[in-house]
Amino acid sequence: MGGASFSQPWRSMPWTNEENLNFIKSYKPQNNDVENLRILLHGPVGAGKSSFINSVESVLLGRVTGRVMTDTISGCSFTKKYKAFKIHKDPESFYPFIFNDTMGFEQRNGVNVEDIKLALMGHVTEGYKPIPGVQLKESDQEYNSCPSLDDKVHALVCVMPADLVSLISDEVVKKMRDVRLAASDMGIPQLAILTKVDEACPEVKNNIKNVYESIYLKEQVDKFSLMLGIPQNCIFLVKNYESELQTNEDINGPILIALRQMIVYGEDFINNL
């Protein structure tokens, strides 16, 4: 980890959030067969998948929320079921996108890669509780044999802690790469977010606006891009809401940019089917 910085940001970052917020608030899928854009999060245990969903909800509601349960101690996955999360737009309606949260990848246990592939195709129903080493079968009650376009995943997002890119095991990388290749075969767009940027870089801990000036974080983006084959312009740096009691425009900015690109990529996918 390091605090050295470039003299200029290596990625331009608009720190006014109004345009991205307006885009997200006005978004509606153009394809009439899709009621909700479906975004699937995957990655290693403790990466911040559930925390990212909470953070998106916090940004959109204007207050810090914790609806998706998270854990800061356990070394195994705290998310035990395949869950779908919608965010209230107002008391009567929801935003037209869904986050699917999954059990994390582990070296030997964790979520089954084949189950993630089935989820991409819409075959996994909400509430399914994966059993490490056991794949969901067509005869199982939680198997959706006739998924609609609405059931299928429209954008795949890999979540990884920025400070663990160099430390992740080869076994977990292989699993994430396997999921990526399967999604590529289906034409599903893929993005990534590197979380916990404040823990990875002291300069960013002091000021989140330094996130795209950090030499260390740029190196992690480069490494992660080479590791999984995800283009650098599809990898985003975010800090999830964790210790904060109130939302902050500077923390909101990177989250909104990442969310907007997930929506844009997913919308392109469903419109090109």
PDB file of N, CA and C in Angstrom, residues 147-192:
ATOM      1  N   PRO A 147     -36.823 -19.511 -17.692  1.00  0.00           N
ATOM      2  CA  PRO A 147     -36.578 -18.110 -17.322  1.00  0.00           C
ATOM      3  C   PRO A 147     -36.991 -17.149 -18.428  1.00  0.00           C
ATOM      4  N   SER A 148     -37.572 -16.037 -18.024  1.00  0.00           N
ATOM      5  CA  SER A 148     -37.901 -14.966 -18.968  1.00  0.00           C
ATOM      6  C   SER A 148     -36.670 -14.076 -19.129  1.00  0.00           C
ATOM      7  N   LEU A 149     -36.727 -13.148 -20.071  1.00  0.00           N
ATOM      8  CA  LEU A 149     -35.630 -12.189 -20.226  1.00  0.00           C
ATOM      9  C   LEU A 149     -35.451 -11.376 -18.951  1.00  0.00           C
ATOM     10  N   ASP A 150     -36.536 -11.132 -18.250  1.00  0.00           N
ATOM     11  CA  ASP A 150     -36.496 -10.379 -16.995  1.00  0.00           C
ATOM     12  C   ASP A 150     -35.750 -11.147 -15.899  1.00  0.00           C
ATOM     13  N   ASP A 151     -35.774 -12.489 -15.969  1.00  0.00           N
ATOM     14  CA  ASP A 151     -35.105 -13.319 -14.963  1.00  0.00           C
ATOM     15  C   ASP A 151     -33.603 -13.394 -15.177  1.00  0.00           C
ATOM     16  N   LYS A 152     -33.180 -13.166 -16.423  1.00  0.00           N
ATOM     17  CA  LYS A 152     -31.763 -13.325 -16.755  1.00  0.00           C
ATOM     18  C   LYS A 152     -30.950 -12.114 -16.294  1.00  0.00           C
ATOM     19  N   VAL A 153     -29.655 -12.335 -16.171  1.00  0.00           N
ATOM     20  CA  VAL A 153     -28.745 -11.260 -15.748  1.00  0.00           C
ATOM     21  C   VAL A 153     -28.373 -10.409 -16.957  1.00  0.00           C
ATOM     22  N   HIS A 154     -28.384  -9.097 -16.770  1.00  0.00           N
ATOM     23  CA  HIS A 154     -28.105  -8.165 -17.861  1.00  0.00           C
ATOM     24  C   HIS A 154     -26.768  -7.448 -17.705  1.00  0.00           C
ATOM     25  N   ALA A 155     -26.186  -7.505 -16.523  1.00  0.00           N
ATOM     26  CA  ALA A 155     -24.848  -6.946 -16.292  1.00  0.00           C
ATOM     27  C   ALA A 155     -24.207  -7.716 -15.143  1.00  0.00           C
ATOM     28  N   LEU A 156     -22.964  -8.138 -15.342  1.00  0.00           N
ATOM     29  CA  LEU A 156     -22.215  -8.890 -14.336  1.00  0.00           C
ATOM     30  C   LEU A 156     -21.128  -7.992 -13.766  1.00  0.00           C
ATOM     31  N   VAL A 157     -21.084  -7.902 -12.437  1.00  0.00           N
ATOM     32  CA  VAL A 157     -20.114  -7.018 -11.792  1.00  0.00           C
ATOM     33  C   VAL A 157     -19.269  -7.822 -10.802  1.00  0.00           C
ATOM     34  N   CYS A 158     -17.973  -7.801 -11.023  1.00  0.00           N
ATOM     35  CA  CYS A 158     -17.037  -8.444 -10.103  1.00  0.00           C
ATOM     36  C   CYS A 158     -16.614  -7.424  -9.054  1.00  0.00           C
ATOM     37  N   VAL A 159     -16.653  -7.823  -7.793  1.00  0.00           N
ATOM     38  CA  VAL A 159     -16.316  -6.931  -6.681  1.00  0.00           C
ATOM     39  C   VAL A 159     -15.067  -7.467  -5.987  1.00  0.00           C
ATOM     40  N   MET A 160     -14.087  -6.585  -5.805  1.00  0.00           N
ATOM     41  CA  MET A 160     -12.807  -6.994  -5.223  1.00  0.00           C
ATOM     42  C   MET A 160     -12.257  -5.883  -4.335  1.00  0.00           C
ATOM     43  N   PRO A 161     -11.760  -6.199  -3.136  1.00  0.00           N
ATOM     44  CA  PRO A 161     -11.108  -5.165  -2.322  1.00  0.00           C
ATOM     45  C   PRO A 161      -9.810  -4.714  -2.996  1.00  0.00           C
ATOM     46  N   ALA A 162      -9.602  -3.411  -3.084  1.00  0.00           N
ATOM     47  CA  ALA A 162      -8.429  -2.875  -3.776  1.00  0.00           C
ATOM     48  C   ALA A 162      -7.125  -3.337  -3.130  1.00  0.00           C
ATOM     49  N   ASP A 163      -7.143  -3.522  -1.821  1.00  0.00           N
ATOM     50  CA  ASP A 163      -5.897  -3.879  -1.136  1.00  0.00           C
ATOM     51  C   ASP A 163      -5.587  -5.371  -1.175  1.00  0.00           C
ATOM     52  N   LEU A 164      -6.476  -6.164  -1.799  1.00  0.00           N
ATOM     53  CA  LEU A 164      -6.255  -7.615  -1.846  1.00  0.00           C
ATOM     54  C   LEU A 164      -6.026  -8.141  -3.260  1.00  0.00           C
ATOM     55  N   VAL A 165      -5.927  -7.241  -4.232  1.00  0.00           N
ATOM     56  CA  VAL A 165      -5.758  -7.679  -5.625  1.00  0.00           C
ATOM     57  C   VAL A 165      -4.531  -8.576  -5.769  1.00  0.00           C
ATOM     58  N   SER A 166      -3.440  -8.209  -5.126  1.00  0.00           N
ATOM     59  CA  SER A 166      -2.187  -8.974  -5.246  1.00  0.00           C
ATOM     60  C   SER A 166      -2.179 -10.218  -4.357  1.00  0.00           C
ATOM     61  N   LEU A 167      -3.130 -10.311  -3.444  1.00  0.00           N
ATOM     62  CA  LEU A 167      -3.116 -11.402  -2.460  1.00  0.00           C
ATOM     63  C   LEU A 167      -4.150 -12.484  -2.732  1.00  0.00           C
ATOM     64  N   ILE A 168      -5.023 -12.267  -3.700  1.00  0.00           N
ATOM     65  CA  ILE A 168      -6.107 -13.216  -3.947  1.00  0.00           C
ATOM     66  C   ILE A 168      -5.542 -14.542  -4.451  1.00  0.00           C
ATOM     67  N   SER A 169      -6.100 -15.653  -4.004  1.00  0.00           N
ATOM     68  CA  SER A 169      -5.548 -16.970  -4.360  1.00  0.00           C
ATOM     69  C   SER A 169      -5.824 -17.313  -5.819  1.00  0.00           C
ATOM     70  N   ASP A 170      -4.961 -18.150  -6.378  1.00  0.00           N
ATOM     71  CA  ASP A 170      -5.125 -18.592  -7.762  1.00  0.00           C
ATOM     72  C   ASP A 170      -6.453 -19.325  -7.954  1.00  0.00           C
ATOM     73  N   GLU A 171      -6.888 -20.056  -6.921  1.00  0.00           N
ATOM     74  CA  GLU A 171      -8.138 -20.811  -7.019  1.00  0.00           C
ATOM     75  C   GLU A 171      -9.331 -19.873  -7.182  1.00  0.00           C
ATOM     76  N   VAL A 172      -9.354 -18.777  -6.411  1.00  0.00           N
ATOM     77  CA  VAL A 172     -10.463 -17.824  -6.502  1.00  0.00           C
ATOM     78  C   VAL A 172     -10.408 -17.073  -7.835  1.00  0.00           C
ATOM     79  N   VAL A 173      -9.209 -16.709  -8.282  1.00  0.00           N
ATOM     80  CA  VAL A 173      -9.066 -16.047  -9.584  1.00  0.00           C
ATOM     81  C   VAL A 173      -9.609 -16.944 -10.686  1.00  0.00           C
ATOM     82  N   LYS A 174      -9.297 -18.229 -10.618  1.00  0.00           N
ATOM     83  CA  LYS A 174      -9.777 -19.179 -11.634  1.00  0.00           C
ATOM     84  C   LYS A 174     -11.304 -19.220 -11.660  1.00  0.00           C
ATOM     85  N   LYS A 175     -11.923 -19.193 -10.485  1.00  0.00           N
ATOM     86  CA  LYS A 175     -13.389 -19.214 -10.411  1.00  0.00           C
ATOM     87  C   LYS A 175     -13.988 -17.950 -11.025  1.00  0.00           C
ATOM     88  N   MET A 176     -13.412 -16.794 -10.692  1.00  0.00           N
ATOM     89  CA  MET A 176     -13.920 -15.528 -11.229  1.00  0.00           C
ATOM     90  C   MET A 176     -13.718 -15.463 -12.740  1.00  0.00           C
ATOM     91  N   ARG A 177     -12.593 -15.966 -13.202  1.00  0.00           N
ATOM     92  CA  ARG A 177     -12.300 -15.988 -14.638  1.00  0.00           C
ATOM     93  C   ARG A 177     -13.268 -16.931 -15.361  1.00  0.00           C
ATOM     94  N   ASP A 178     -13.586 -18.055 -14.732  1.00  0.00           N
ATOM     95  CA  ASP A 178     -14.524 -19.025 -15.305  1.00  0.00           C
ATOM     96  C   ASP A 178     -15.905 -18.383 -15.493  1.00  0.00           C
ATOM     97  N   VAL A 179     -16.349 -17.630 -14.491  1.00  0.00           N
ATOM     98  CA  VAL A 179     -17.640 -16.943 -14.574  1.00  0.00           C
ATOM     99  C   VAL A 179     -17.595 -15.891 -15.676  1.00  0.00           C
ATOM    100  N   ARG A 180     -16.485 -15.169 -15.748  1.00  0.00           N
ATOM    101  CA  ARG A 180     -16.346 -14.128 -16.784  1.00  0.00           C
ATOM    102  C   ARG A 180     -16.446 -14.727 -18.184  1.00  0.00           C
ATOM    103  N   LEU A 181     -15.763 -15.843 -18.418  1.00  0.00           N
ATOM    104  CA  LEU A 181     -15.787 -16.467 -19.741  1.00  0.00           C
ATOM    105  C   LEU A 181     -17.188 -16.964 -20.093  1.00  0.00           C
ATOM    106  N   ALA A 182     -17.906 -17.503 -19.095  1.00  0.00           N
ATOM    107  CA  ALA A 182     -19.276 -17.956 -19.323  1.00  0.00           C
ATOM    108  C   ALA A 182     -20.175 -16.777 -19.693  1.00  0.00           C
ATOM    109  N   ALA A 183     -20.013 -15.670 -18.969  1.00  0.00           N
ATOM    110  CA  ALA A 183     -20.813 -14.475 -19.268  1.00  0.00           C
ATOM    111  C   ALA A 183     -20.484 -13.943 -20.664  1.00  0.00           C
ATOM    112  N   SER A 184     -19.209 -14.001 -21.033  1.00  0.00           N
ATOM    113  CA  SER A 184     -18.798 -13.543 -22.361  1.00  0.00           C
ATOM    114  C   SER A 184     -19.468 -14.372 -23.447  1.00  0.00           C
ATOM    115  N   ASP A 185     -19.556 -15.681 -23.228  1.00  0.00           N
ATOM    116  CA  ASP A 185     -20.220 -16.563 -24.198  1.00  0.00           C
ATOM    117  C   ASP A 185     -21.688 -16.191 -24.359  1.00  0.00           C
ATOM    118  N   MET A 186     -22.302 -15.665 -23.302  1.00  0.00           N
ATOM    119  CA  MET A 186     -23.713 -15.266 -23.345  1.00  0.00           C
ATOM    120  C   MET A 186     -23.881 -13.824 -23.814  1.00  0.00           C
ATOM    121  N   GLY A 187     -22.763 -13.127 -23.996  1.00  0.00           N
ATOM    122  CA  GLY A 187     -22.818 -11.732 -24.428  1.00  0.00           C
ATOM    123  C   GLY A 187     -23.122 -10.753 -23.322  1.00  0.00           C
ATOM    124  N   ILE A 188     -23.085 -11.220 -22.062  1.00  0.00           N
ATOM    125  CA  ILE A 188     -23.425 -10.354 -20.923  1.00  0.00           C
ATOM    126  C   ILE A 188     -22.268  -9.407 -20.634  1.00  0.00           C
ATOM    127  N   PRO A 189     -22.518  -8.093 -20.556  1.00  0.00           N
ATOM    128  CA  PRO A 189     -21.444  -7.138 -20.276  1.00  0.00           C
ATOM    129  C   PRO A 189     -20.930  -7.292 -18.852  1.00  0.00           C
ATOM    130  N   GLN A 190     -19.644  -7.004 -18.693  1.00  0.00           N
ATOM    131  CA  GLN A 190     -19.002  -7.190 -17.395  1.00  0.00           C
ATOM    132  C   GLN A 190     -18.229  -5.956 -16.970  1.00  0.00           C
ATOM    133  N   LEU A 191     -18.380  -5.627 -15.711  1.00  0.00           N
ATOM    134  CA  LEU A 191     -17.656  -4.524 -15.107  1.00  0.00           C
ATOM    135  C   LEU A 191     -17.057  -5.014 -13.794  1.00  0.00           C
ATOM    136  N   ALA A 192     -16.272  -4.166 -13.168  1.00  0.00           N
ATOM    137  CA  ALA A 192     -15.715  -4.509 -11.862  1.00  0.00           C
ATOM    138  C   ALA A 192     -15.633  -3.261 -11.006  1.00  0.00           C
TER     139      ALA A 192
END
